[in-house]
PDB file of C-alpha atoms in Angstrom:
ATOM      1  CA  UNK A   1      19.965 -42.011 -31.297  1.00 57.00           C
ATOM      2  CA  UNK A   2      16.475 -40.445 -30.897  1.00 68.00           C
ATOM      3  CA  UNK A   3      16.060 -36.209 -31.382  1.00 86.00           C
ATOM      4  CA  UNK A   4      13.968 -37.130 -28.239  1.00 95.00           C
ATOM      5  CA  UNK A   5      15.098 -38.559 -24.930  1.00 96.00           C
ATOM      6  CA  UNK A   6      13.978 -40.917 -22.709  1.00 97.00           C
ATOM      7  CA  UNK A   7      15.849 -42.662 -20.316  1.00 97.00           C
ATOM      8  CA  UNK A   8      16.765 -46.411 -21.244  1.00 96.00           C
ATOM      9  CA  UNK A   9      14.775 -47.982 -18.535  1.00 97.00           C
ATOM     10  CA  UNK A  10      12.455 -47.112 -14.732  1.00 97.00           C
ATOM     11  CA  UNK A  11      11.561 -49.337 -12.531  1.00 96.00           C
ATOM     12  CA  UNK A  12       8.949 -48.930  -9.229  1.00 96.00           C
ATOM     13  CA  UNK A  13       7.193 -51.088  -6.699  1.00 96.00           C
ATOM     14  CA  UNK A  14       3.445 -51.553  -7.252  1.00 97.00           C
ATOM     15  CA  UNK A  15       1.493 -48.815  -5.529  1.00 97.00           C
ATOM     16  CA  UNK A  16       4.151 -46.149  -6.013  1.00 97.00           C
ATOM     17  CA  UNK A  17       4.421 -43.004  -8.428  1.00 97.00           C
ATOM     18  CA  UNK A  18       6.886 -43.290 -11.348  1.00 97.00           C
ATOM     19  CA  UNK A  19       7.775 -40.692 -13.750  1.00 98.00           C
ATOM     20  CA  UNK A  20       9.172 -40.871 -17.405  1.00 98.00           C
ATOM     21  CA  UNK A  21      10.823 -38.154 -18.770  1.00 98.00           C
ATOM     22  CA  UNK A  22      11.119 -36.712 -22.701  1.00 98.00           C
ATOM     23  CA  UNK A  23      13.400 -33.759 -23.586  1.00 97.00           C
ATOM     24  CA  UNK A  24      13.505 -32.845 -26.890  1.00 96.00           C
ATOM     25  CA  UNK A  25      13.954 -29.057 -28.994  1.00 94.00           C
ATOM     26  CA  UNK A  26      11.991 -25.709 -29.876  1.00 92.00           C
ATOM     27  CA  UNK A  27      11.197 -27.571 -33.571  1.00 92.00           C
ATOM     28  CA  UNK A  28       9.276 -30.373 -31.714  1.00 93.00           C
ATOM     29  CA  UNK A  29       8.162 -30.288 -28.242  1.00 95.00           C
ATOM     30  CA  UNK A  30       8.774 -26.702 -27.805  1.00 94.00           C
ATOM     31  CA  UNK A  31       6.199 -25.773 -30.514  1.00 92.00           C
ATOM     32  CA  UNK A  32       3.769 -28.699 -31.092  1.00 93.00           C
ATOM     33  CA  UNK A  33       1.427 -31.621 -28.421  1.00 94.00           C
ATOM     34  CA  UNK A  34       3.039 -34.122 -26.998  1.00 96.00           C
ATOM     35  CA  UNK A  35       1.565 -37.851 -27.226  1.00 97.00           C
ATOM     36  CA  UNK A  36       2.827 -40.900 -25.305  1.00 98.00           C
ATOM     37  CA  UNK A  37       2.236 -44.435 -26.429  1.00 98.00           C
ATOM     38  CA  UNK A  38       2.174 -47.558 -23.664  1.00 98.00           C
ATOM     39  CA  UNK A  39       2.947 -51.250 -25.856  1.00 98.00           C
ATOM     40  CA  UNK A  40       3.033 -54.046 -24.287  1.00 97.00           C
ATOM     41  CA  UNK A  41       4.946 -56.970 -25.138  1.00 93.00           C
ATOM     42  CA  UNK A  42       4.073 -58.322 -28.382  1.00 93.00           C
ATOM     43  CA  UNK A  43       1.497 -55.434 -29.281  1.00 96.00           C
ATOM     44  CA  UNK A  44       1.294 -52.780 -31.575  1.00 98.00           C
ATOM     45  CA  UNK A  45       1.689 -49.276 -29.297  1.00 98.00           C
ATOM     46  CA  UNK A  46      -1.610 -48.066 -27.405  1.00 97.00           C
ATOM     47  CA  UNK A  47      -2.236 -43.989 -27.567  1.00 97.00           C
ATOM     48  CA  UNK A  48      -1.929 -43.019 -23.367  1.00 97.00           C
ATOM     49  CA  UNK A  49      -1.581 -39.394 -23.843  1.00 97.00           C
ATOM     50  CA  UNK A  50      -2.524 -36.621 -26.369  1.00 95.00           C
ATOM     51  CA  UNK A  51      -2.457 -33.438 -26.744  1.00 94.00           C
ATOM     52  CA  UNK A  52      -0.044 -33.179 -23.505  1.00 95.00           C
ATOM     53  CA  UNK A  53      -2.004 -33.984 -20.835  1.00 96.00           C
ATOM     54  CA  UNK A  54      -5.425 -35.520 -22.425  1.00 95.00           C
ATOM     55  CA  UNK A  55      -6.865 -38.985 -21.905  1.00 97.00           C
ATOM     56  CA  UNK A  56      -8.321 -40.493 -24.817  1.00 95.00           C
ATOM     57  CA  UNK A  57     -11.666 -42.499 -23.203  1.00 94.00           C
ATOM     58  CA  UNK A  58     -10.919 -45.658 -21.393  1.00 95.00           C
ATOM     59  CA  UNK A  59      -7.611 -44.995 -20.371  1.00 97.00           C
ATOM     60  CA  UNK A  60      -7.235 -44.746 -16.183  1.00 96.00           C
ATOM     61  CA  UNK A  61      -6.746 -41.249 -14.518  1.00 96.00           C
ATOM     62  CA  UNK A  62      -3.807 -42.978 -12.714  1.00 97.00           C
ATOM     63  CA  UNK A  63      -1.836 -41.565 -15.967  1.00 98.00           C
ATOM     64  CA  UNK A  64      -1.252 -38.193 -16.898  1.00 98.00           C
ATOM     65  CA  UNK A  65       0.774 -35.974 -18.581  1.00 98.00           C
ATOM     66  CA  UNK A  66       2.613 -32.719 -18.370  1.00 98.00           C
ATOM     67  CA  UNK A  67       4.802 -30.427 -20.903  1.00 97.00           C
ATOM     68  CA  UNK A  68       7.318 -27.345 -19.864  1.00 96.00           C
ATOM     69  CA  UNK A  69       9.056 -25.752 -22.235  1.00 95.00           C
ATOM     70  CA  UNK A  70      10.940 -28.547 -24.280  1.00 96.00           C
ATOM     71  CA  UNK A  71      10.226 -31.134 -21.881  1.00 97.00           C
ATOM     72  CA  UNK A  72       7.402 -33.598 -21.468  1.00 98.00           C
ATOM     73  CA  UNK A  73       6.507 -36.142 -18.896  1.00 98.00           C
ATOM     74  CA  UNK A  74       4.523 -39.333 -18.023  1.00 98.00           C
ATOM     75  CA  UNK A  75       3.922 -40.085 -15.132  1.00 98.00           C
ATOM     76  CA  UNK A  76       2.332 -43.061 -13.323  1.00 98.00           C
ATOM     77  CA  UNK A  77       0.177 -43.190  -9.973  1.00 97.00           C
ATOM     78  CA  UNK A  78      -0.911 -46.063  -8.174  1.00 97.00           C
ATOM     79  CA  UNK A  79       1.650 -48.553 -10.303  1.00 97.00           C
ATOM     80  CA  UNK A  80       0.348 -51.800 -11.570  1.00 97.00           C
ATOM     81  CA  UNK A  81       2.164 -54.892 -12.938  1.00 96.00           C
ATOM     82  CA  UNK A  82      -0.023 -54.772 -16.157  1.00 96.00           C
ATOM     83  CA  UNK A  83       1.999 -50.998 -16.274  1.00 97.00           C
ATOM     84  CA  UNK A  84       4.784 -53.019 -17.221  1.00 97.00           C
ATOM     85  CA  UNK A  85       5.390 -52.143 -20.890  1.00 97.00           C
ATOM     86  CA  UNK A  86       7.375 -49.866 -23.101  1.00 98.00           C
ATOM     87  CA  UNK A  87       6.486 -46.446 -22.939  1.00 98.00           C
ATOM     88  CA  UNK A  88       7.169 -43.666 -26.004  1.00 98.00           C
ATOM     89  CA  UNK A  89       6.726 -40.197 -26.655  1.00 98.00           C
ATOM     90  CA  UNK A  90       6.020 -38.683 -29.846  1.00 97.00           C
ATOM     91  CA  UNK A  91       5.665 -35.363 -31.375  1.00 96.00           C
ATOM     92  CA  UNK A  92       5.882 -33.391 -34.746  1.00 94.00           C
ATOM     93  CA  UNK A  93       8.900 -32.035 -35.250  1.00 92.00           C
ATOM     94  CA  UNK A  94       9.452 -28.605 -37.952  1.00 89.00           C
ATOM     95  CA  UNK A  95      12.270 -29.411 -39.157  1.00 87.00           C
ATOM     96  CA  UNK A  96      13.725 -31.799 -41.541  1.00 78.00           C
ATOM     97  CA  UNK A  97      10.774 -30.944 -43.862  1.00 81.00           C
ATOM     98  CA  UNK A  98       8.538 -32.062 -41.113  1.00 87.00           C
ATOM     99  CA  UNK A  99       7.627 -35.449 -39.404  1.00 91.00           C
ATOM    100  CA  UNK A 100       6.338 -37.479 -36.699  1.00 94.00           C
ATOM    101  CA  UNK A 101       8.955 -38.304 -33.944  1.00 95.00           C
ATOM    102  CA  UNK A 102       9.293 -40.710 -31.391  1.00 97.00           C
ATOM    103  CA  UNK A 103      11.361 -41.179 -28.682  1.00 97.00           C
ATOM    104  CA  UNK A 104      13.678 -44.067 -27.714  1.00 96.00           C
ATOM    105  CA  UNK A 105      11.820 -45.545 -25.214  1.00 97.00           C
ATOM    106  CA  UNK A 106      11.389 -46.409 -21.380  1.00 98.00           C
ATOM    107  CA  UNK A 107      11.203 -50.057 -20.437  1.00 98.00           C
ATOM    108  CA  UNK A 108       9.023 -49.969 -17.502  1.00 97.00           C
ATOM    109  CA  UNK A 109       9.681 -52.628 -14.816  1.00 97.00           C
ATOM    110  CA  UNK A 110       7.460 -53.018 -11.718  1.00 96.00           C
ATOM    111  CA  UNK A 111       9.333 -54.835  -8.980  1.00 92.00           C
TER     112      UNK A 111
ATOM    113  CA  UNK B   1     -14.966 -49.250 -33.503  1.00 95.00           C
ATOM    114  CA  UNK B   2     -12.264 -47.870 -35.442  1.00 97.00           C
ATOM    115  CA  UNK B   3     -10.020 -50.775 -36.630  1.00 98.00           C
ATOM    116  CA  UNK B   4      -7.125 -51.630 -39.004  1.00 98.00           C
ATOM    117  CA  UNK B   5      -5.585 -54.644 -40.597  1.00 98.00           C
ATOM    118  CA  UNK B   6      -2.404 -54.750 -42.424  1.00 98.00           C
ATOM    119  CA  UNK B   7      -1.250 -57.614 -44.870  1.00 98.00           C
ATOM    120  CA  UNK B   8       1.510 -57.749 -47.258  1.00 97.00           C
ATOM    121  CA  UNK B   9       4.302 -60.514 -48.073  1.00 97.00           C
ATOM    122  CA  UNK B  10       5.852 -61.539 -44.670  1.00 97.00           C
ATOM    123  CA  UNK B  11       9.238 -61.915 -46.772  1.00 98.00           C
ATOM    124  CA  UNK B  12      10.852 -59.968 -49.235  1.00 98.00           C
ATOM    125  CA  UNK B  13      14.403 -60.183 -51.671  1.00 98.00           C
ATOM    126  CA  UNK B  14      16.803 -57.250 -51.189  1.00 97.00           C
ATOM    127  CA  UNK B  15      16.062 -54.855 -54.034  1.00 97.00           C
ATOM    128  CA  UNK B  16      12.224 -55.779 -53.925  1.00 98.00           C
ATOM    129  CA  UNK B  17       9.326 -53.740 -54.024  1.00 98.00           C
ATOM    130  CA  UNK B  18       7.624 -54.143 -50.836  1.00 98.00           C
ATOM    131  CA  UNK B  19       3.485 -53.441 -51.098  1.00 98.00           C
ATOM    132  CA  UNK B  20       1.508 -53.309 -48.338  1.00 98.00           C
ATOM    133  CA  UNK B  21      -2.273 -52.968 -47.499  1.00 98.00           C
ATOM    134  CA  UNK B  22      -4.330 -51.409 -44.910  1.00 98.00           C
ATOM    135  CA  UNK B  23      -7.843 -52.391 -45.044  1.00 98.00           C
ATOM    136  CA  UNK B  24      -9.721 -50.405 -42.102  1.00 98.00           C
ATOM    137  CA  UNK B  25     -13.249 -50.389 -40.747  1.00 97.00           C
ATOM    138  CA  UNK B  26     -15.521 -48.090 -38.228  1.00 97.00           C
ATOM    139  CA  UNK B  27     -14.610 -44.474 -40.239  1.00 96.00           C
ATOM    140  CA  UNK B  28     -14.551 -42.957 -43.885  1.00 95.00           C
ATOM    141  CA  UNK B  29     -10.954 -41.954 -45.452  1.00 95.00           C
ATOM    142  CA  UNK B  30     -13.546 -39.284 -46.417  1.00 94.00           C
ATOM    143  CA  UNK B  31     -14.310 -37.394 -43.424  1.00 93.00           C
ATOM    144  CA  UNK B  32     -12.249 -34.378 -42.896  1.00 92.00           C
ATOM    145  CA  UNK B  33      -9.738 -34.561 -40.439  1.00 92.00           C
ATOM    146  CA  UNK B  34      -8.996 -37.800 -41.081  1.00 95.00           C
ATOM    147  CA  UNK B  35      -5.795 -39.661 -42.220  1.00 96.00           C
ATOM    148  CA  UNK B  36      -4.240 -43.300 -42.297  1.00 98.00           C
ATOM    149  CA  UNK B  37      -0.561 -43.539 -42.084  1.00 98.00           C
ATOM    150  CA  UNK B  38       2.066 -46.454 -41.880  1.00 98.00           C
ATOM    151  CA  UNK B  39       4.741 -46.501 -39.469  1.00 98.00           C
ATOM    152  CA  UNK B  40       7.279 -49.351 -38.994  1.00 98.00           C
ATOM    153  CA  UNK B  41       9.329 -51.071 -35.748  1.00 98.00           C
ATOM    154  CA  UNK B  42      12.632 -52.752 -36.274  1.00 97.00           C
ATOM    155  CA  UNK B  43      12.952 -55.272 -33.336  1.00 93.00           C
ATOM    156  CA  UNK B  44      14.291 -53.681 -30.464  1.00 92.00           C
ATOM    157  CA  UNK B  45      13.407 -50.367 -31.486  1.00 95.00           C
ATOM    158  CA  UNK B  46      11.087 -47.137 -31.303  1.00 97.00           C
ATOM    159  CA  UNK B  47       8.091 -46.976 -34.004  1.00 97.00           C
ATOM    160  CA  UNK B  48       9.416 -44.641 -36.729  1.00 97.00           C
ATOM    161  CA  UNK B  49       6.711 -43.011 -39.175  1.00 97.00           C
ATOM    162  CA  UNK B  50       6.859 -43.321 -42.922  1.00 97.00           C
ATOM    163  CA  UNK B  51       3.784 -41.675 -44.442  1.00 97.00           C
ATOM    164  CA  UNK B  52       0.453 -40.204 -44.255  1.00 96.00           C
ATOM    165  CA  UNK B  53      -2.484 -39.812 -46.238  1.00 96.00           C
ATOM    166  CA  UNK B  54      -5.025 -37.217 -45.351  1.00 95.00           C
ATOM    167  CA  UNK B  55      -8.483 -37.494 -45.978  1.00 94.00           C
ATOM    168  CA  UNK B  56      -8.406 -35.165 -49.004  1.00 93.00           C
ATOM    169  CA  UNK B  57      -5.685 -36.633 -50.775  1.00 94.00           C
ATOM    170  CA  UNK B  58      -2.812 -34.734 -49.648  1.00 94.00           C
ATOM    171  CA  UNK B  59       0.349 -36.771 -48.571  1.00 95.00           C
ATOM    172  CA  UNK B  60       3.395 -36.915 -46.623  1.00 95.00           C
ATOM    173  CA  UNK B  61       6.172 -38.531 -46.457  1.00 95.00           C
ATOM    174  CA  UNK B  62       9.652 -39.085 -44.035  1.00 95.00           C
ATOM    175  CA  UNK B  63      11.869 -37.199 -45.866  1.00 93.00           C
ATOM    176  CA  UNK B  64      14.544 -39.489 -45.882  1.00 93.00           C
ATOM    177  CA  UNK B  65      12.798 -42.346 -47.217  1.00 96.00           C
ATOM    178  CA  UNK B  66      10.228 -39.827 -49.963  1.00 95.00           C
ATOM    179  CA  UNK B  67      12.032 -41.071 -52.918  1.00 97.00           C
ATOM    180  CA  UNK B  68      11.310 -45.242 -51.745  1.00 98.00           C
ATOM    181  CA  UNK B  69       7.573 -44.537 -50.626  1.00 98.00           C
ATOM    182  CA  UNK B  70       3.936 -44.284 -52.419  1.00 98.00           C
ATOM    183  CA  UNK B  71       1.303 -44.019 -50.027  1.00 98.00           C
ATOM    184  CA  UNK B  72      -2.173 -44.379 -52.459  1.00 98.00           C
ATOM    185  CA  UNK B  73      -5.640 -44.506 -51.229  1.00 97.00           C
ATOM    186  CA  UNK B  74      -9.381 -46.620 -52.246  1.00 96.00           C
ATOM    187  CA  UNK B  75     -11.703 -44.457 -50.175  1.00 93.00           C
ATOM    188  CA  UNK B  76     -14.839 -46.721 -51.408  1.00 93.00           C
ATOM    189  CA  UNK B  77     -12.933 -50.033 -50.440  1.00 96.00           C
ATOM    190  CA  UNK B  78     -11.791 -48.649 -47.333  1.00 97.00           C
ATOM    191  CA  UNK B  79      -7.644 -49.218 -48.313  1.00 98.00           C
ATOM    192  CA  UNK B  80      -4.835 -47.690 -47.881  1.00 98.00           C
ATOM    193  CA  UNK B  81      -1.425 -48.969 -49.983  1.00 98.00           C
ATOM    194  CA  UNK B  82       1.835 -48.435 -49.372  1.00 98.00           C
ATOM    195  CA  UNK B  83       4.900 -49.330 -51.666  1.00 98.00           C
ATOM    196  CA  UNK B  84       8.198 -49.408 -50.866  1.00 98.00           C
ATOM    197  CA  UNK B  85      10.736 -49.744 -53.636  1.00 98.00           C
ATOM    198  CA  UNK B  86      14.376 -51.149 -53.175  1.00 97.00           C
ATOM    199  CA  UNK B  87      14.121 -52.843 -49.987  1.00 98.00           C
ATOM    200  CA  UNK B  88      17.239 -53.758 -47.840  1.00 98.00           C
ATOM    201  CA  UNK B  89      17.742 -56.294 -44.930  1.00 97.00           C
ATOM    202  CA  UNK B  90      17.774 -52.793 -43.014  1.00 97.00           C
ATOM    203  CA  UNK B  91      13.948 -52.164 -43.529  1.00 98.00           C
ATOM    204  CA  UNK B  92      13.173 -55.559 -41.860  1.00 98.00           C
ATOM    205  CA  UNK B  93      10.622 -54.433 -39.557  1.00 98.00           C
ATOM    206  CA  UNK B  94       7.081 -54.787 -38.549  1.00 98.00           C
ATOM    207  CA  UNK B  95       4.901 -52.019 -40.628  1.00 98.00           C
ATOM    208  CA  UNK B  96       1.905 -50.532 -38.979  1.00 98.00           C
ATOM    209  CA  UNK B  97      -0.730 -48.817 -40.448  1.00 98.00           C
ATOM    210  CA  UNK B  98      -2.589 -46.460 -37.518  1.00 98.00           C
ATOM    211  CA  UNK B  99      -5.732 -44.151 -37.924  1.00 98.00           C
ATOM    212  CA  UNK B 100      -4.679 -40.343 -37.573  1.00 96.00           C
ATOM    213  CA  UNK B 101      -7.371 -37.633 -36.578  1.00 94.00           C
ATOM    214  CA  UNK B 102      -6.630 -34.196 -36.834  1.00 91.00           C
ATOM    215  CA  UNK B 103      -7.292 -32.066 -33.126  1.00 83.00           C
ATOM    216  CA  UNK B 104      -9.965 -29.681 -32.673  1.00 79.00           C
ATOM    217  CA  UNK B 105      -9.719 -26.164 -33.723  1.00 79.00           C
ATOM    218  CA  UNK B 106      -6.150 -26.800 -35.244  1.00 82.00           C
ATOM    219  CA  UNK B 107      -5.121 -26.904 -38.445  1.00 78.00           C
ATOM    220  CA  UNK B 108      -1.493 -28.392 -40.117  1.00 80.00           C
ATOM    221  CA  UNK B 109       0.025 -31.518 -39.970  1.00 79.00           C
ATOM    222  CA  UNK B 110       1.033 -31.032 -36.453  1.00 83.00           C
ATOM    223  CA  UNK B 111      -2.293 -31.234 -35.176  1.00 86.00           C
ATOM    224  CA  UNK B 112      -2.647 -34.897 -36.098  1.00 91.00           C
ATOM    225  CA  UNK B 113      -2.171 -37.777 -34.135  1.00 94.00           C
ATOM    226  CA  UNK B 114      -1.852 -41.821 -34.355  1.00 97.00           C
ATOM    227  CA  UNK B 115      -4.911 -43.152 -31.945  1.00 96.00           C
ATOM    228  CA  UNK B 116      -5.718 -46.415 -33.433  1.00 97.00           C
ATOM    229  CA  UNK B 117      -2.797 -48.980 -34.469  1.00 98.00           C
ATOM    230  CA  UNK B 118      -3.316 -52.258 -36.727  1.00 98.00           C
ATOM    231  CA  UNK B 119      -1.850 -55.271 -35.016  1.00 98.00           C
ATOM    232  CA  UNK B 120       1.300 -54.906 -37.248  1.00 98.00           C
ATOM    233  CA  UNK B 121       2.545 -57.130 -39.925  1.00 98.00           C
ATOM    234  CA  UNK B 122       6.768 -58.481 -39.816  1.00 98.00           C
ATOM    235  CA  UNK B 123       8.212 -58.139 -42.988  1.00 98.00           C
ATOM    236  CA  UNK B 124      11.685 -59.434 -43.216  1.00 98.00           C
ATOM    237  CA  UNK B 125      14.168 -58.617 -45.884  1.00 98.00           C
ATOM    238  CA  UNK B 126      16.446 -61.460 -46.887  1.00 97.00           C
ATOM    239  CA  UNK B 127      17.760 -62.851 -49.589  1.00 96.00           C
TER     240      UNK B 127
END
């Protein structure tokens, strides 16, 4: 079980808005960026989101991200089927001598 | 363009010393604010990080796994190496080595990130 959580699995029709959610502490999202990968099946996970809410070059404005408190969030505008992936969230986390994190993981199904 | 390749054995005897190689092109291990780290995916499973090597030598390491890992650099072939000692059908995963850069105007580990993955390699531990 992940310090962070996602929710299992979201699903969406194409066209419509989907959100994924990440909760995690004070010694990780509360204190330090939030990144969210995208991997499709078979592939090695893509960087969507870094930095909370930046878009590294080449990625569409249809995703962005937002961070409150110890919460983070991806969401997804104008849904695709080539959305249809696993999505993670990662951060640094202070404690246990310090270390990248990742989240579970939200398997992404578009109807 | 940044890229990364790892390669290693695909298969490996419980108790084996696992050693794999990143060979990377399109930056220098040199530059500062640059790093190289491996992270691994059991099937099924989120990515979980292992180490880090920053571009002045420093290193870190999972903390639960420091005592298994070596993460070793060849700035002038363009390499990272990682070792893994004592390997157990539970580390079957596929290892990927990923490009970190450091953000601007931060400093500390925290402030890097994984932007560019390899294409991953499977290693399976079996006897």
């Amino acid at each position: 079980q992940s310090v962070l959580s996602q929710p299992p699995s979201a699903s969406a029709t194409p066209g419509q808005r989907v959100t994924i959610s990440c909760s995690g502490s004070g010694s990780n999202i509360g204190s330090n960026f939030v990144y969210w990968y995208q991997q499709l099946p078979g592939t090695a996970p893509k960087l969507l989101i870094y930095r909370n809410t930046e878009r590294p070059s080449g990625v569409p404005d249809r995703f962005s991200g937002s961070k409150s408190g110890s919460s983070a969030s991806l969401a997804i505008s104008g849904l695709r089927s080539e959305d249809e992936a696993d999505y993670y969230c990662s951060v640094w986390d202070d404690s246990l001598g310090g270390l990248w994190m990742f989240g579970g993981g939200t398997k992404l199904t578009v109807l | 363009q940044i890229t990364l390749k790892e390669s290693g054995p695909t298969l490996v005897k419980p108790t084996q010393t696992l050693t794999l190689t990143c060979t990377f092109s399109g930056f220098s291990l040199s530059t500062s604010g640059v790093g190289v780290g491996w992270l691994r995916q059991s099937p099924g499973k989120a990515p979980e990080w292992l180490a880090l090597i920053y571009w002045d030598g420093d290193k870190r390491y999972r903390s639960s796994l420091k005592s298994r890992l070596t993460i070793t650099k060849d700035t002038s072939k363009n390499q990272v190496v990682l070792t893994m000692t004592n390997m157990d059908p539970v580390d079957t995963a596929t290892y990927y080595c990923a490009h970190s850069i450091r953000g601007p105007r931060c400093s500390g580990s925290p402030c890097y990130y994984f932007d560019y993955w390899g294409q991953g390699t499977l290693v399976t531990v079996s006897s």
